[in-house]
mmCIF file of C-alpha atoms in Angstrom:
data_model
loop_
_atom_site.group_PDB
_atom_site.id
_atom_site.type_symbol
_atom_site.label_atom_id
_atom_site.label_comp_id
_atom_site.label_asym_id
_atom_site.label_seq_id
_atom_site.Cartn_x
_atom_site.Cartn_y
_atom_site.Cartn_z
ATOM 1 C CA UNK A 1 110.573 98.687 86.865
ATOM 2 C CA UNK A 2 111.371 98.705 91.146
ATOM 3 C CA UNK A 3 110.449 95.960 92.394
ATOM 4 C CA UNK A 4 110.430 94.996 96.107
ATOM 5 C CA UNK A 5 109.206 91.757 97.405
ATOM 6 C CA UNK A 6 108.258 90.710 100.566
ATOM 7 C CA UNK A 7 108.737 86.910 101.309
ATOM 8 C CA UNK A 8 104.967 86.116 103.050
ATOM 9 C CA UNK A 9 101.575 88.205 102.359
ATOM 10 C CA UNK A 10 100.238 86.523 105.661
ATOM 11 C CA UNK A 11 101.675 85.139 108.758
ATOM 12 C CA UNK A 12 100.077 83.405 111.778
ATOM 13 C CA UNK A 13 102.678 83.204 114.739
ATOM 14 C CA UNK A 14 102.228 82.012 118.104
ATOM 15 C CA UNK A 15 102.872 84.640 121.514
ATOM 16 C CA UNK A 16 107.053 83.635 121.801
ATOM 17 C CA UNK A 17 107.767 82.769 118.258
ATOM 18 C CA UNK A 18 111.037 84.258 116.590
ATOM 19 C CA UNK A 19 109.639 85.646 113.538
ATOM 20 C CA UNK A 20 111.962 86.552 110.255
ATOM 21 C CA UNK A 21 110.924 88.470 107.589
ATOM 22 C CA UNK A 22 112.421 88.764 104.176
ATOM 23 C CA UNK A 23 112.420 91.675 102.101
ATOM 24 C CA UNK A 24 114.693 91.865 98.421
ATOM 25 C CA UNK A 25 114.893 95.076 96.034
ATOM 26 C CA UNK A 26 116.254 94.174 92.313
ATOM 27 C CA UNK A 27 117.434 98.128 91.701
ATOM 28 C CA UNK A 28 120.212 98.488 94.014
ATOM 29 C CA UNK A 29 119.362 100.522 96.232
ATOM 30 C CA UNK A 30 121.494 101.800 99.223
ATOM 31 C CA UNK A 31 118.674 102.257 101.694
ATOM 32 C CA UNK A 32 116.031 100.024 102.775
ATOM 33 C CA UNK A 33 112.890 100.151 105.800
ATOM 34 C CA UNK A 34 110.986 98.670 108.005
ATOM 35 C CA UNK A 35 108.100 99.930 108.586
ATOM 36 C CA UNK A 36 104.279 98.618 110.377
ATOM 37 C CA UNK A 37 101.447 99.902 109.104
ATOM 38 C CA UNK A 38 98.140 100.301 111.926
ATOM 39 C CA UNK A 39 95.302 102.440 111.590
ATOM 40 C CA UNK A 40 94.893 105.551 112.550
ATOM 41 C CA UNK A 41 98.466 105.753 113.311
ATOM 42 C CA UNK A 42 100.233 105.834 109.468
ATOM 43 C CA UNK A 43 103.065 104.558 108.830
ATOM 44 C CA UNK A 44 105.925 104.178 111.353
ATOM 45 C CA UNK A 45 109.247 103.461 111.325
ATOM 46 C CA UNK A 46 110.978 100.648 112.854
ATOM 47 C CA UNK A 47 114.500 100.130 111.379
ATOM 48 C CA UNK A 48 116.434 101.208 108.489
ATOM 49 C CA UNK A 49 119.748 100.590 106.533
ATOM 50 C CA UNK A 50 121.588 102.783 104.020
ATOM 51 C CA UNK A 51 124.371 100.484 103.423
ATOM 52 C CA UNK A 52 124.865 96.696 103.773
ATOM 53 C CA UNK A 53 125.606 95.478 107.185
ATOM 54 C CA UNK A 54 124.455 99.100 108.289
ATOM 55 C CA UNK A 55 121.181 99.624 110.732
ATOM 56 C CA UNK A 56 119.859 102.424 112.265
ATOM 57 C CA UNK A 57 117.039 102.399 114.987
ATOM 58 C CA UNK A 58 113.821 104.307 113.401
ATOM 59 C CA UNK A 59 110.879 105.264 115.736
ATOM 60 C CA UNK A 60 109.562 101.686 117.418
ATOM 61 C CA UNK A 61 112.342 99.613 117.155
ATOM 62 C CA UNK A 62 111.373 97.609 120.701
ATOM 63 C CA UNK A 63 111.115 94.069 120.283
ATOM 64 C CA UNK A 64 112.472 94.214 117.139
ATOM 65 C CA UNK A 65 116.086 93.430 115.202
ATOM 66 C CA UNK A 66 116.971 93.813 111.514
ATOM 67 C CA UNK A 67 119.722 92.043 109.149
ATOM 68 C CA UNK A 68 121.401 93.395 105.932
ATOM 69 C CA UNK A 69 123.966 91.048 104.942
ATOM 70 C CA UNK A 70 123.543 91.750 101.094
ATOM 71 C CA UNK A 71 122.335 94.826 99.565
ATOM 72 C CA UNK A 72 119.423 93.662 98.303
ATOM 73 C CA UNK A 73 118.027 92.119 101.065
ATOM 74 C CA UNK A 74 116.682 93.463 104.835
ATOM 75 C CA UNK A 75 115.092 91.354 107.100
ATOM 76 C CA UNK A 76 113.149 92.127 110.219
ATOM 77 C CA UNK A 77 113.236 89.959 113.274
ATOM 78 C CA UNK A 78 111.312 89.347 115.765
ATOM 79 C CA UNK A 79 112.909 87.961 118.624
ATOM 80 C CA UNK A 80 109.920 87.093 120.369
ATOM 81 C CA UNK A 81 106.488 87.587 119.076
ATOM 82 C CA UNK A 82 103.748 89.080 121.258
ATOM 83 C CA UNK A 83 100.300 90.221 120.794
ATOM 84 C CA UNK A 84 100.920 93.879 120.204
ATOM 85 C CA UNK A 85 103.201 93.129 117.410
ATOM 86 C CA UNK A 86 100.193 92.002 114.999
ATOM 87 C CA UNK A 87 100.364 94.582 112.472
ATOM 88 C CA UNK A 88 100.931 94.981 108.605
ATOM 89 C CA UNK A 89 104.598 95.239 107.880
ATOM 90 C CA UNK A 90 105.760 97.220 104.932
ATOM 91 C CA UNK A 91 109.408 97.230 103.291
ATOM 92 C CA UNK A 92 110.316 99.786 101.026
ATOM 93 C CA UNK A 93 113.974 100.959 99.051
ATOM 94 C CA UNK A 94 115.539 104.189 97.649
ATOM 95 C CA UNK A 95 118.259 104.551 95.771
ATOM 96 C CA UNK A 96 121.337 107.358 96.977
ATOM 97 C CA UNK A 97 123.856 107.827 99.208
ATOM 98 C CA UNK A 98 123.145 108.744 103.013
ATOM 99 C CA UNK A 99 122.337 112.622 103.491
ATOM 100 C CA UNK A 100 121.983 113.120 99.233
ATOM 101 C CA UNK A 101 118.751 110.739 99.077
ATOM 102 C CA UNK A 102 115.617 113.799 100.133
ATOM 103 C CA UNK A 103 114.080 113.837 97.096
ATOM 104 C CA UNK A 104 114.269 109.909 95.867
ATOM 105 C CA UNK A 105 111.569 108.308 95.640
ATOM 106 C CA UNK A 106 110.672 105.630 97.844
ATOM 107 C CA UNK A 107 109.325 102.339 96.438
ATOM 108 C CA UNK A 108 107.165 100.016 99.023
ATOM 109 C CA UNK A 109 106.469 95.897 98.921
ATOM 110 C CA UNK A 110 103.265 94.708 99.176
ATOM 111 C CA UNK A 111 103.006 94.221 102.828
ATOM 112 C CA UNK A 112 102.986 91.452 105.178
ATOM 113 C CA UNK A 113 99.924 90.925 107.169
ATOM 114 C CA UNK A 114 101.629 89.362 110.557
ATOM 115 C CA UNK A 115 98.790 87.748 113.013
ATOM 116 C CA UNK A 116 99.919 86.893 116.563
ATOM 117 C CA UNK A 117 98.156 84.498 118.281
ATOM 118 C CA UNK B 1 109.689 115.327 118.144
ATOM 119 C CA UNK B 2 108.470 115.617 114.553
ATOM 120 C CA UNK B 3 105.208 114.821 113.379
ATOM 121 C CA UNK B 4 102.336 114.946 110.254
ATOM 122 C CA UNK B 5 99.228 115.576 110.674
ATOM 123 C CA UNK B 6 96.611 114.967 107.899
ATOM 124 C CA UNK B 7 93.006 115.646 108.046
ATOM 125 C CA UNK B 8 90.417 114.357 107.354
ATOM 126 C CA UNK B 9 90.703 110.440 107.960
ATOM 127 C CA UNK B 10 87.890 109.265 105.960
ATOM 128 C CA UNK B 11 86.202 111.426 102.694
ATOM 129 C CA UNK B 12 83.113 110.704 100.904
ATOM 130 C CA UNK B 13 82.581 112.490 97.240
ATOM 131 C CA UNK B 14 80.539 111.936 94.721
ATOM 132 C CA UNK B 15 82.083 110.909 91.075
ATOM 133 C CA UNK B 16 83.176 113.535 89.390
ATOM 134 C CA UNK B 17 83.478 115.969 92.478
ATOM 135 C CA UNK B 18 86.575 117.266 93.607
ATOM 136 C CA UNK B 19 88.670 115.984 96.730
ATOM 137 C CA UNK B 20 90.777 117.813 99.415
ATOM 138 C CA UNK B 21 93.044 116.141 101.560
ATOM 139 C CA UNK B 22 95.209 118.642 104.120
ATOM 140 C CA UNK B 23 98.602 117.755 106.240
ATOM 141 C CA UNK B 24 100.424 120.345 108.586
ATOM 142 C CA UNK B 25 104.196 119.174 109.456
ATOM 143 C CA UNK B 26 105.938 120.304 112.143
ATOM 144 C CA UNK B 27 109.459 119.965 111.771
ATOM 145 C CA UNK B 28 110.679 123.640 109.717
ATOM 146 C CA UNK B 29 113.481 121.899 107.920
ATOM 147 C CA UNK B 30 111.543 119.537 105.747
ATOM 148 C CA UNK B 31 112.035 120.168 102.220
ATOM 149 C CA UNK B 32 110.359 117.322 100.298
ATOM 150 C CA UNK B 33 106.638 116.056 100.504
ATOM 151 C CA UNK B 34 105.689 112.992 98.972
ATOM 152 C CA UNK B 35 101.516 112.022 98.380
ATOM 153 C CA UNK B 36 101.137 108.062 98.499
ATOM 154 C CA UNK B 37 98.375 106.196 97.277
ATOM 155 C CA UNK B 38 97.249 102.759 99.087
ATOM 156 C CA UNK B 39 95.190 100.336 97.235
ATOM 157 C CA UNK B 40 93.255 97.653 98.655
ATOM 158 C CA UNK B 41 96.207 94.192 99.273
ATOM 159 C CA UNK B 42 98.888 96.772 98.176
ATOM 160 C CA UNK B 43 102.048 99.121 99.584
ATOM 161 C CA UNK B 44 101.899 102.600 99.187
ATOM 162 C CA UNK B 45 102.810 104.132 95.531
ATOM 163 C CA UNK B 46 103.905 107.568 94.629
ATOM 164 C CA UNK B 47 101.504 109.761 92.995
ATOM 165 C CA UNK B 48 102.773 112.919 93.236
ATOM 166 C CA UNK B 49 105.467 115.058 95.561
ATOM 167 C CA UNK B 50 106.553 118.497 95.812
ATOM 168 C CA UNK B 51 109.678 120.065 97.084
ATOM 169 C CA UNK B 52 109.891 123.145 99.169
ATOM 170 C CA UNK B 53 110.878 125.513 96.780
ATOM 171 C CA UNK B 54 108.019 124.894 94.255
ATOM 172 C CA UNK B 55 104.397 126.250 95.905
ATOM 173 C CA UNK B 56 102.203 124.048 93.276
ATOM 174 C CA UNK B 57 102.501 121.369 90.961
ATOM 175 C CA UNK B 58 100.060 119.610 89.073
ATOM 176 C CA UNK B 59 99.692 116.232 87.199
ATOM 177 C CA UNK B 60 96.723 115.527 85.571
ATOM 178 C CA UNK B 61 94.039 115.095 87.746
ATOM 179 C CA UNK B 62 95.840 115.977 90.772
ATOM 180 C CA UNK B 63 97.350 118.696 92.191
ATOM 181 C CA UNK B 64 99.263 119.556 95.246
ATOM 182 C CA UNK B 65 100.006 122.597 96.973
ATOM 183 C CA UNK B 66 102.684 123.964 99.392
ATOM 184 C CA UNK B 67 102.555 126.576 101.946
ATOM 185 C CA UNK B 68 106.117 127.026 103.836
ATOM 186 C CA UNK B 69 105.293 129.585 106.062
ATOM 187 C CA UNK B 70 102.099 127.899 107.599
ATOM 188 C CA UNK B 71 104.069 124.280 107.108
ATOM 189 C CA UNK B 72 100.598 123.275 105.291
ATOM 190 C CA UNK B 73 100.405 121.295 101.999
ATOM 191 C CA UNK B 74 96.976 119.881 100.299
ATOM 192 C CA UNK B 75 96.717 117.310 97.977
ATOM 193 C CA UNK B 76 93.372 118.218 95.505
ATOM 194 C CA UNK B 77 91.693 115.372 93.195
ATOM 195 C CA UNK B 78 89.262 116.573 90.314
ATOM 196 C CA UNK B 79 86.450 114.567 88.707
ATOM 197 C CA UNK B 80 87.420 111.910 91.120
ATOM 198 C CA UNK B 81 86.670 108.388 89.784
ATOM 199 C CA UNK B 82 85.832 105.021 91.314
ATOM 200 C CA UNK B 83 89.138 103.730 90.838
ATOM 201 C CA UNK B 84 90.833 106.762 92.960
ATOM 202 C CA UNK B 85 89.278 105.184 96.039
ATOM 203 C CA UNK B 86 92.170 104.190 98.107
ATOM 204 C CA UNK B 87 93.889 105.231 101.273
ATOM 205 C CA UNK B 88 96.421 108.043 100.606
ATOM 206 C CA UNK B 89 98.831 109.174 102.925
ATOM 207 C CA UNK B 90 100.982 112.547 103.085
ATOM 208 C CA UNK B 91 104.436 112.765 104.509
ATOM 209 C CA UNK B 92 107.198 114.784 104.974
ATOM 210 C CA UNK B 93 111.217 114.675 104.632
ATOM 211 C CA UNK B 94 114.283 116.938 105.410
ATOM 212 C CA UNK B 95 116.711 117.801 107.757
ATOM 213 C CA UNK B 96 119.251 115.208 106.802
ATOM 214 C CA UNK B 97 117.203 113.753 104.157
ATOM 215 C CA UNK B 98 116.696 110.075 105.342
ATOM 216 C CA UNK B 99 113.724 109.384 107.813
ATOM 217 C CA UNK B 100 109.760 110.073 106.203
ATOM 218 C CA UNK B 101 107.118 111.085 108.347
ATOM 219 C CA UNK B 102 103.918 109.828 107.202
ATOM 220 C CA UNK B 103 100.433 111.214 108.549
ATOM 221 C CA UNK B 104 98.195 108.883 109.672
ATOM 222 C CA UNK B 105 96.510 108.453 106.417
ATOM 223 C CA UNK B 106 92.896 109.575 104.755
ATOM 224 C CA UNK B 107 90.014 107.143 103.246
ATOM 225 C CA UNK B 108 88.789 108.291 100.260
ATOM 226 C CA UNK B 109 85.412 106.610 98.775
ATOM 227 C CA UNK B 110 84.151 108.077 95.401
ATOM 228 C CA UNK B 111 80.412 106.920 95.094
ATOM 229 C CA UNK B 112 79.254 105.810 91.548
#
């Protein structure tokens, strides 16, 4: 059974902050995301990785930086915090090599719910 | 650049009524479309996807149909039940198979 973890369900941060989450995968998968979650908007893209110290920029990457020093693990950075950036952030995984992985299904954490203050 | 739209963004039924929830994607060379289902406190979970050289599948209670030339695809409930309440979001992938476009998301209630 996938399972992807995401080190905090809530976070309070203050405007400034440098702000790290954690995300691990147990199955091995090559690729891993960031994305945030607001309403009305979906789901959106911020970084992803299909191999370990690999990072591509997705859609919003502003004010944001990622690490994947181990293939299980991608963490999201925030350099420094600000208002806008409260949001629900949402990690996922899926397994296969770049350009063979369209039809893999992609497995999701259970969100963190990041408050800026 | 490319995009997902999904309509409507909140649905009301009645249990046991059927629900409809439509996307339109823009970008031609997407060949996979997932349906996710978001409970209340959790990520998204697959429930269903379709490729683009299938125009229906089916599982169950849901369904999900595919129309290429129009670049529509539905996703259809039956004898929806409390516990399919939940926020469920389309999306589409291709091209280079790597980045998922998600629509904005729908709100479905089913009233006891």
């Amino acid at each position: 059974d996938v399972k992807v973890t995401q080190s905090s369900r809530y976070l309070v941060k203050r405007t400034g902050e440098k702000v790290f989450l954690e995300c691990v995968q147990d199955m091995d998968h090559e690729n891993m995301f960031w994305y945030r979650q607001d309403p009305g908007l979906g789901l959106r893209l911020i970084y992803f990785s299909y191999d370990v110290k690999m990072k591509e920029k997705g859609d919003i990457p502003e004010g944001y930086s990622v690490s994947r020093e181990k293939k299980e693990r991608f963490s999201l950075i925030l350099e420094s915090a600000s208002t806008n950036q409260t949001s629900m952030y949402l990690c996922a995984s899926r397994p296969g090599s770049r350009g063979l992985s369209s039809y893999n299904e992609q497995f999701f954490g259970p969100g963190t719910r990041l408050t800026v203050l | 650049g490319e995009n997902v739209e999904q309509h409507p963004s909140t649905l009301s039924v009645q249990e046991g009524d059927s629900a409809v929830i439509k996307c339109t994607y823009s970008d031609s060379a997407s060949n996979y479309f997932p349906w996710y289902k978001q409970e209340l406190g959790k990520g998204p979970q697959l429930i269903i996807d379709i490729r683009s050289n299938v125009g229906e599948k089916k599982d169950q209670r849901i369904a999900v149909t595919l129309n290429k030339t129009a670049k529509h695809f539905s996703l259809h409930i039956t004898e929806t039940q409390p516990e399919d309440s939940a926020v469920y979001f389309c999306a589409a992938r291709g091209g280079g198979g790597f980045k998922t476009i998600f629509g904005a998301g729908t709100r479905l209630f089913v009233k006891a």
